[in-house]
mmCIF file of C-alpha atoms in Angstrom:
data_model
loop_
_atom_site.group_PDB
_atom_site.id
_atom_site.type_symbol
_atom_site.label_atom_id
_atom_site.label_comp_id
_atom_site.label_asym_id
_atom_site.label_seq_id
_atom_site.Cartn_x
_atom_site.Cartn_y
_atom_site.Cartn_z
ATOM 1 C CA MET U 1 -98.610 -67.982 9.315
ATOM 2 C CA ILE U 2 -100.245 -70.593 7.172
ATOM 3 C CA PRO U 3 -103.772 -71.579 8.431
ATOM 4 C CA LEU U 4 -104.130 -75.169 10.079
ATOM 5 C CA GLN U 5 -106.890 -76.078 7.476
ATOM 6 C CA THR U 6 -104.594 -75.095 4.544
ATOM 7 C CA ARG U 7 -101.602 -76.991 5.821
ATOM 8 C CA THR U 8 -103.997 -80.006 6.364
ATOM 9 C CA LEU U 9 -105.339 -79.878 2.940
ATOM 10 C CA SER U 10 -102.056 -79.712 1.393
ATOM 11 C CA SER U 11 -100.750 -82.514 3.472
ATOM 12 C CA LEU U 12 -103.659 -84.644 2.422
ATOM 13 C CA ARG U 13 -103.309 -83.675 -1.171
ATOM 14 C CA ASP U 14 -99.729 -84.719 -1.348
ATOM 15 C CA PHE U 15 -100.538 -87.879 0.464
ATOM 16 C CA PHE U 16 -103.153 -88.996 -1.938
ATOM 17 C CA LEU U 17 -101.323 -87.817 -5.065
ATOM 18 C CA SER U 18 -97.643 -89.065 -4.303
ATOM 19 C CA ARG U 19 -96.540 -92.109 -6.239
ATOM 20 C CA LYS U 20 -95.350 -93.804 -3.241
ATOM 21 C CA SER U 21 -98.660 -93.534 -1.503
ATOM 22 C CA LEU U 22 -100.498 -94.746 -4.552
ATOM 23 C CA ALA U 23 -97.960 -97.847 -4.818
ATOM 24 C CA THR U 24 -98.719 -98.496 -1.135
ATOM 25 C CA PHE U 25 -102.420 -98.334 -1.759
ATOM 26 C CA ALA U 26 -102.208 -100.603 -4.584
ATOM 27 C CA VAL U 27 -100.450 -103.203 -2.874
ATOM 28 C CA LEU U 28 -102.297 -103.231 0.367
ATOM 29 C CA GLY U 29 -105.599 -103.140 -1.880
ATOM 30 C CA VAL U 30 -104.441 -106.424 -3.931
ATOM 31 C CA LEU U 31 -103.309 -107.924 -0.457
ATOM 32 C CA ALA U 32 -106.745 -107.236 1.125
ATOM 33 C CA GLY U 33 -108.321 -108.624 -2.030
ATOM 34 C CA GLY U 34 -106.547 -111.661 -2.051
ATOM 35 C CA ILE U 35 -107.222 -112.161 1.666
ATOM 36 C CA THR U 36 -110.875 -111.623 1.172
ATOM 37 C CA TYR U 37 -111.014 -114.004 -1.787
ATOM 38 C CA GLY U 38 -108.977 -116.760 0.468
ATOM 39 C CA LEU U 39 -111.480 -116.318 3.338
ATOM 40 C CA TYR U 40 -114.303 -116.770 1.105
ATOM 41 C CA ARG U 41 -112.898 -119.897 -0.120
ATOM 42 C CA SER U 42 -112.034 -120.924 3.113
ATOM 43 C CA ASN U 43 -115.482 -120.518 4.246
ATOM 44 C CA VAL U 44 -116.900 -122.524 1.301
ATOM 45 C CA HIS U 45 -114.736 -125.279 2.441
ATOM 46 C CA LEU U 46 -115.851 -124.976 6.026
ATOM 47 C CA ASN U 47 -119.422 -124.953 5.013
ATOM 48 C CA THR U 48 -119.113 -128.050 2.788
ATOM 49 C CA GLU U 49 -117.482 -129.944 5.536
ATOM 50 C CA ARG U 50 -120.378 -128.818 7.837
ATOM 51 C CA ILE U 51 -122.866 -130.156 5.485
ATOM 52 C CA ARG U 52 -120.804 -133.186 5.079
ATOM 53 C CA GLU U 53 -120.505 -134.275 8.839
ATOM 54 C CA ARG U 54 -124.038 -133.173 9.196
ATOM 55 C CA ALA U 55 -125.242 -135.658 6.500
ATOM 56 C CA LEU U 56 -123.131 -138.456 7.810
ATOM 57 C CA ALA U 57 -124.502 -137.903 11.311
ATOM 58 C CA ILE U 58 -128.021 -138.287 9.600
ATOM 59 C CA ALA U 59 -127.031 -141.494 7.665
ATOM 60 C CA ALA U 60 -125.421 -143.153 10.369
ATOM 61 C CA THR U 61 -128.281 -142.713 13.180
ATOM 62 C CA GLY U 62 -130.891 -143.464 10.414
ATOM 63 C CA ALA U 63 -129.431 -146.644 9.474
ATOM 64 C CA VAL U 64 -129.943 -148.379 12.653
ATOM 65 C CA GLN U 65 -133.912 -147.304 12.335
ATOM 66 C CA PHE U 66 -134.779 -149.938 9.681
ATOM 67 C CA ASP U 67 -135.498 -153.580 10.302
ATOM 68 C CA PRO U 68 -133.692 -156.008 7.647
ATOM 69 C CA VAL U 69 -136.348 -158.224 7.669
ATOM 70 C CA ASP U 70 -138.580 -155.337 6.125
ATOM 71 C CA LEU U 71 -136.274 -154.491 3.743
ATOM 72 C CA ASN U 72 -135.596 -157.948 2.521
ATOM 73 C CA GLU U 73 -139.259 -158.128 1.466
ATOM 74 C CA LEU U 74 -138.752 -155.080 -0.979
ATOM 75 C CA ARG U 75 -137.234 -156.255 -4.308
ATOM 76 C CA THR U 76 -139.456 -155.642 -7.264
ATOM 77 C CA PRO U 77 -141.804 -153.164 -8.299
ATOM 78 C CA ALA U 78 -144.715 -155.131 -7.202
ATOM 79 C CA ASP U 79 -143.549 -154.849 -3.697
ATOM 80 C CA ILE U 80 -144.758 -151.364 -3.314
ATOM 81 C CA THR U 81 -148.187 -152.688 -2.217
ATOM 82 C CA LYS U 82 -146.651 -154.408 0.910
ATOM 83 C CA PRO U 83 -147.293 -152.888 4.190
ATOM 84 C CA GLN U 84 -143.289 -152.809 4.681
ATOM 85 C CA TYR U 85 -142.871 -150.574 1.788
ATOM 86 C CA ALA U 86 -145.143 -147.968 3.242
ATOM 87 C CA LYS U 87 -143.416 -148.536 6.523
ATOM 88 C CA VAL U 88 -139.969 -147.871 5.092
ATOM 89 C CA ILE U 89 -141.271 -144.939 3.056
ATOM 90 C CA TYR U 90 -142.738 -143.361 6.255
ATOM 91 C CA LYS U 91 -139.643 -143.633 8.170
ATOM 92 C CA LEU U 92 -137.545 -142.120 5.425
ATOM 93 C CA ASN U 93 -139.788 -139.134 5.232
ATOM 94 C CA GLU U 94 -139.755 -138.715 8.919
ATOM 95 C CA ILE U 95 -135.995 -138.765 8.926
ATOM 96 C CA ARG U 96 -135.969 -135.910 6.307
ATOM 97 C CA ARG U 97 -138.632 -133.882 7.854
ATOM 98 C CA GLN U 98 -136.403 -133.646 11.116
ATOM 99 C CA ASN U 99 -133.246 -132.539 9.204
ATOM 100 C CA GLU U 100 -133.324 -129.428 7.397
ATOM 101 C CA ASP U 101 -131.856 -129.234 3.851
ATOM 102 C CA VAL U 102 -131.736 -132.886 3.321
ATOM 103 C CA LYS U 103 -133.205 -133.289 -0.387
ATOM 104 C CA TYR U 104 -133.038 -137.075 -1.045
ATOM 105 C CA ILE U 105 -132.982 -140.115 1.295
ATOM 106 C CA TYR U 106 -133.162 -143.629 0.000
ATOM 107 C CA ILE U 107 -132.036 -147.128 0.606
ATOM 108 C CA MET U 108 -130.100 -149.439 -1.710
ATOM 109 C CA ARG U 109 -128.720 -152.776 -1.593
ATOM 110 C CA PRO U 110 -125.548 -154.570 -3.004
ATOM 111 C CA THR U 111 -126.130 -156.927 -6.051
ATOM 112 C CA ALA U 112 -124.161 -159.598 -7.646
ATOM 113 C CA ASP U 113 -122.454 -156.885 -9.806
ATOM 114 C CA PRO U 114 -119.994 -154.905 -7.186
ATOM 115 C CA ASN U 115 -120.476 -151.881 -9.427
ATOM 116 C CA THR U 116 -124.112 -151.796 -9.106
ATOM 117 C CA LEU U 117 -126.789 -151.426 -6.456
ATOM 118 C CA GLU U 118 -130.253 -151.713 -6.640
ATOM 119 C CA PHE U 119 -133.001 -149.198 -4.871
ATOM 120 C CA VAL U 120 -134.989 -150.800 -1.822
ATOM 121 C CA ALA U 121 -136.893 -147.515 -1.094
ATOM 122 C CA ASP U 122 -136.787 -143.941 -1.733
ATOM 123 C CA ALA U 123 -138.453 -141.166 0.281
ATOM 124 C CA ASP U 124 -140.313 -139.772 -2.665
ATOM 125 C CA SER U 125 -141.281 -142.986 -4.359
ATOM 126 C CA LEU U 126 -144.261 -144.136 -2.460
ATOM 127 C CA ASP U 127 -146.005 -144.107 -5.729
ATOM 128 C CA PRO U 128 -143.004 -144.681 -8.232
ATOM 129 C CA TYR U 129 -145.188 -144.022 -11.223
ATOM 130 C CA ALA U 130 -146.536 -140.723 -10.315
ATOM 131 C CA LYS U 131 -145.436 -137.646 -12.028
ATOM 132 C CA LYS U 132 -143.801 -135.284 -9.526
ATOM 133 C CA ASP U 133 -141.747 -132.225 -9.754
ATOM 134 C CA LEU U 134 -139.066 -133.082 -7.379
ATOM 135 C CA ASN U 135 -136.603 -130.257 -8.044
ATOM 136 C CA GLY U 136 -139.143 -127.403 -8.383
ATOM 137 C CA ASP U 137 -137.929 -126.162 -11.704
ATOM 138 C CA GLY U 138 -141.352 -126.622 -13.264
ATOM 139 C CA ILE U 139 -140.449 -129.488 -15.701
ATOM 140 C CA VAL U 140 -141.010 -133.062 -15.060
ATOM 141 C CA ASP U 141 -138.078 -134.783 -16.476
ATOM 142 C CA GLU U 142 -135.107 -137.387 -15.795
ATOM 143 C CA ALA U 143 -133.951 -135.362 -12.850
ATOM 144 C CA ASP U 144 -137.532 -135.980 -11.352
ATOM 145 C CA TRP U 145 -137.438 -139.678 -11.670
ATOM 146 C CA LEU U 146 -138.969 -141.995 -9.090
ATOM 147 C CA SER U 147 -137.041 -145.208 -8.465
ATOM 148 C CA PRO U 148 -139.258 -148.309 -7.417
ATOM 149 C CA PRO U 149 -137.611 -151.189 -5.597
ATOM 150 C CA GLY U 150 -135.181 -153.312 -7.684
ATOM 151 C CA GLU U 151 -134.275 -150.460 -9.966
ATOM 152 C CA PRO U 152 -130.431 -150.569 -10.585
ATOM 153 C CA TYR U 153 -127.867 -147.759 -9.857
ATOM 154 C CA ASP U 154 -124.378 -147.577 -11.030
ATOM 155 C CA ILE U 155 -121.807 -146.816 -8.417
ATOM 156 C CA ALA U 156 -118.592 -147.718 -10.587
ATOM 157 C CA GLN U 157 -117.457 -144.147 -10.347
ATOM 158 C CA ILE U 158 -118.274 -143.426 -6.636
ATOM 159 C CA GLU U 159 -115.296 -144.915 -4.780
ATOM 160 C CA GLU U 160 -116.523 -143.989 -1.453
ATOM 161 C CA ILE U 161 -119.458 -146.289 -1.496
ATOM 162 C CA HIS U 162 -117.261 -149.207 -2.498
ATOM 163 C CA GLU U 163 -114.985 -148.195 0.631
ATOM 164 C CA MET U 164 -117.968 -148.233 2.905
ATOM 165 C CA PHE U 165 -118.731 -151.762 1.960
ATOM 166 C CA VAL U 166 -115.065 -152.825 2.851
ATOM 167 C CA LEU U 167 -114.907 -150.942 5.995
ATOM 168 C CA LYS U 168 -118.356 -151.490 7.036
ATOM 169 C CA LYS U 169 -118.927 -147.966 8.494
ATOM 170 C CA PRO U 170 -120.501 -145.033 7.428
ATOM 171 C CA ILE U 171 -118.500 -142.536 4.934
ATOM 172 C CA ALA U 172 -118.935 -139.299 3.182
ATOM 173 C CA ASP U 173 -118.055 -138.454 -0.602
ATOM 174 C CA GLN U 174 -114.886 -136.373 -0.499
ATOM 175 C CA GLU U 175 -116.191 -134.451 -3.629
ATOM 176 C CA PRO U 176 -119.757 -133.511 -4.941
ATOM 177 C CA TYR U 177 -121.038 -135.890 -6.893
ATOM 178 C CA THR U 178 -123.430 -135.393 -10.058
ATOM 179 C CA ASP U 179 -125.842 -137.805 -11.401
ATOM 180 C CA GLN U 180 -129.305 -137.333 -13.342
ATOM 181 C CA TRP U 181 -130.964 -135.841 -10.170
ATOM 182 C CA GLY U 182 -128.365 -133.142 -9.352
ATOM 183 C CA THR U 183 -124.986 -132.325 -7.933
ATOM 184 C CA PHE U 184 -124.854 -133.434 -4.177
ATOM 185 C CA ILE U 185 -122.887 -133.800 -0.984
ATOM 186 C CA SER U 186 -123.792 -137.428 -0.283
ATOM 187 C CA ASP U 187 -123.010 -139.663 2.629
ATOM 188 C CA HIS U 188 -123.897 -143.331 3.023
ATOM 189 C CA ALA U 189 -124.169 -145.668 6.049
ATOM 190 C CA PRO U 190 -124.480 -149.414 6.082
ATOM 191 C CA VAL U 191 -127.498 -151.200 7.382
ATOM 192 C CA LYS U 192 -126.660 -154.248 8.977
ATOM 193 C CA ASP U 193 -128.375 -157.587 10.213
ATOM 194 C CA ASP U 194 -128.157 -159.293 13.746
ATOM 195 C CA LYS U 195 -124.786 -161.063 12.218
ATOM 196 C CA LYS U 196 -123.449 -157.705 11.347
ATOM 197 C CA ASN U 197 -123.721 -158.328 7.768
ATOM 198 C CA ILE U 198 -124.332 -155.422 5.571
ATOM 199 C CA VAL U 199 -127.889 -156.068 3.823
ATOM 200 C CA ALA U 200 -128.369 -152.758 2.719
ATOM 201 C CA MET U 201 -127.124 -148.804 2.375
ATOM 202 C CA ILE U 202 -128.867 -145.661 3.303
ATOM 203 C CA GLY U 203 -127.948 -142.467 1.494
ATOM 204 C CA VAL U 204 -128.415 -138.918 2.368
ATOM 205 C CA ASP U 205 -128.214 -136.221 -0.468
ATOM 206 C CA ILE U 206 -127.840 -132.383 0.120
ATOM 207 C CA PHE U 207 -127.426 -130.000 -2.676
ATOM 208 C CA ALA U 208 -123.714 -129.070 -2.979
ATOM 209 C CA ASP U 209 -124.549 -125.483 -3.617
ATOM 210 C CA LYS U 210 -125.933 -125.213 -0.209
ATOM 211 C CA ALA U 211 -122.300 -124.409 0.886
ATOM 212 C CA HIS U 212 -121.989 -121.472 -1.426
ATOM 213 C CA GLU U 213 -125.312 -120.360 -0.432
ATOM 214 C CA LEU U 214 -124.351 -120.410 3.086
ATOM 215 C CA THR U 215 -121.255 -118.516 2.392
ATOM 216 C CA ARG U 216 -122.789 -115.849 0.303
ATOM 217 C CA SER U 217 -125.244 -114.854 3.096
ATOM 218 C CA THR U 218 -122.380 -114.258 5.264
ATOM 219 C CA PHE U 219 -120.666 -112.023 2.620
ATOM 220 C CA THR U 220 -123.721 -110.099 1.680
ATOM 221 C CA PRO U 221 -123.673 -107.794 4.697
ATOM 222 C CA ILE U 222 -119.927 -107.112 3.999
ATOM 223 C CA ILE U 223 -120.446 -106.120 0.257
ATOM 224 C CA TRP U 224 -123.432 -103.781 1.419
ATOM 225 C CA PHE U 225 -121.257 -102.211 4.082
ATOM 226 C CA ILE U 226 -118.298 -101.774 1.724
ATOM 227 C CA GLY U 227 -120.674 -100.166 -1.046
ATOM 228 C CA LEU U 228 -122.293 -97.941 1.368
ATOM 229 C CA PHE U 229 -118.896 -97.032 3.021
ATOM 230 C CA LEU U 230 -117.572 -96.025 -0.298
ATOM 231 C CA LEU U 231 -120.471 -93.820 -1.171
ATOM 232 C CA LEU U 232 -120.203 -92.149 2.174
ATOM 233 C CA VAL U 233 -116.635 -91.467 1.340
ATOM 234 C CA VAL U 234 -116.994 -89.993 -1.801
ATOM 235 C CA ILE U 235 -119.843 -87.572 -0.462
ATOM 236 C CA ARG U 236 -117.752 -86.715 2.438
ATOM 237 C CA LEU U 237 -114.600 -85.894 0.092
ATOM 238 C CA THR U 238 -116.702 -83.920 -2.108
ATOM 239 C CA ALA U 239 -117.926 -81.690 0.639
ATOM 240 C CA PHE U 240 -114.674 -81.448 2.353
ATOM 241 C CA ASN U 241 -112.682 -80.106 -0.599
ATOM 242 C CA ARG U 242 -113.727 -79.867 -3.998
ATOM 243 C CA SER U 243 -110.645 -78.963 -5.652
ATOM 244 C CA LEU U 244 -109.110 -82.077 -3.970
ATOM 245 C CA PHE U 245 -111.767 -84.300 -5.238
ATOM 246 C CA LYS U 246 -111.329 -82.974 -8.678
ATOM 247 C CA GLU U 247 -107.626 -83.620 -8.687
ATOM 248 C CA LEU U 248 -108.562 -87.178 -7.498
ATOM 249 C CA TRP U 249 -111.026 -87.558 -10.137
ATOM 250 C CA GLU U 250 -108.696 -86.523 -12.884
ATOM 251 C CA LEU U 251 -106.118 -88.803 -11.639
ATOM 252 C CA LEU U 252 -108.390 -91.703 -12.077
ATOM 253 C CA ARG U 253 -109.365 -90.673 -15.423
ATOM 254 C CA PHE U 254 -106.036 -89.747 -17.004
ATOM 255 C CA LYS U 255 -103.497 -91.924 -15.110
ATOM 256 C CA LYS U 256 -105.638 -94.971 -14.858
ATOM 257 C CA LYS U 257 -105.390 -95.253 -11.242
ATOM 258 C CA SER U 258 -109.122 -95.990 -10.942
ATOM 259 C CA ILE U 259 -109.034 -98.693 -8.435
ATOM 260 C CA PHE U 260 -106.693 -97.399 -5.853
ATOM 261 C CA VAL U 261 -109.464 -95.989 -3.596
ATOM 262 C CA SER U 262 -111.214 -99.218 -3.435
ATOM 263 C CA LEU U 263 -108.043 -101.061 -2.833
ATOM 264 C CA SER U 264 -106.945 -98.862 -0.040
ATOM 265 C CA LEU U 265 -110.344 -99.276 1.433
ATOM 266 C CA ASN U 266 -109.926 -102.976 1.029
ATOM 267 C CA ALA U 267 -107.038 -102.815 2.977
ATOM 268 C CA ILE U 268 -108.557 -100.952 5.908
ATOM 269 C CA LEU U 269 -111.639 -103.189 6.013
ATOM 270 C CA SER U 270 -109.651 -106.540 5.621
ATOM 271 C CA THR U 271 -109.239 -106.502 9.361
ATOM 272 C CA VAL U 272 -112.983 -106.155 10.037
ATOM 273 C CA ILE U 273 -113.735 -108.745 7.654
ATOM 274 C CA THR U 274 -111.392 -111.088 9.163
ATOM 275 C CA PHE U 275 -112.844 -110.653 12.430
ATOM 276 C CA GLY U 276 -116.404 -111.019 11.089
ATOM 277 C CA ILE U 277 -115.406 -114.100 9.397
ATOM 278 C CA TYR U 278 -113.776 -115.583 12.441
ATOM 279 C CA GLN U 279 -116.943 -114.934 14.601
ATOM 280 C CA TYR U 280 -119.128 -116.333 11.901
ATOM 281 C CA THR U 281 -116.869 -119.526 11.808
ATOM 282 C CA LEU U 282 -116.699 -119.887 15.535
ATOM 283 C CA ASN U 283 -120.828 -119.784 15.407
ATOM 284 C CA LEU U 284 -120.749 -122.684 12.407
ATOM 285 C CA MET U 285 -118.801 -124.825 14.634
ATOM 286 C CA LYS U 286 -121.016 -124.232 17.555
ATOM 287 C CA GLU U 287 -124.009 -124.899 15.506
ATOM 288 C CA GLU U 288 -122.580 -127.776 13.960
ATOM 289 C CA ILE U 289 -122.128 -129.430 17.172
ATOM 290 C CA GLY U 290 -125.602 -128.751 18.016
ATOM 291 C CA ASN U 291 -126.972 -130.289 14.880
ATOM 292 C CA ARG U 292 -124.812 -133.508 15.415
ATOM 293 C CA LEU U 293 -126.412 -133.853 18.828
ATOM 294 C CA ILE U 294 -129.720 -133.280 17.496
ATOM 295 C CA SER U 295 -129.187 -135.966 14.738
#
């Protein structure tokens, strides 16, 4: 009678080395890889929406905290000496301190040119002639430019700001926008006077790569888990049966099927990953609700 261990090893060898099994592993592996990538992109989208909604809430609530009379006093660089300027700058910085990840916050007003706004105040520009490394790259260049009152800003390519002035309500950029300061997810809200006329606009900028940063922080544990799991599988397979491991290794080398092991493992792990991403997304939604309430 053939021993159970021999029959088990023989069946395992036939299972791993059969063309049908290899084809199945390949299909499942490719499918699992596609699902994982789709989940990654879906989470980038969810995180982007999360950031956009949070910035919109900050802009909308911040817009009602400024007195149009104070803003009306700030029109030229010479106005930085007025007490209203320090008051507005302080309030902008207070809003930024209370909201994590906000990089820039500023106020602009309309001009006679519908495609041009002008700065009223910027949180970093209490002294607009100082030299500051705003982005922390060790170089003071145009990306660190400080904007005094009255400095123009071109909005010809930003349709959402035009829409905000028409609809008279807060609005978010649908796509990240790039200017000399960087690439941002930006939200805008109108500042109105007692007659509900728009006298200015408050803008809130969060770096666009924050969405990828949040997503990568989620997938890093998964990558480590897969790597360690593969290492344990190789070690266990080697200890379990060296001849079987040798055959598999030769198969990887000479039949160019080097990816079938990782693909099959991806298929097995796809359910675990999907459940983990579901739980993460659920937590994101709960956190977003909390952040909006805080804002």
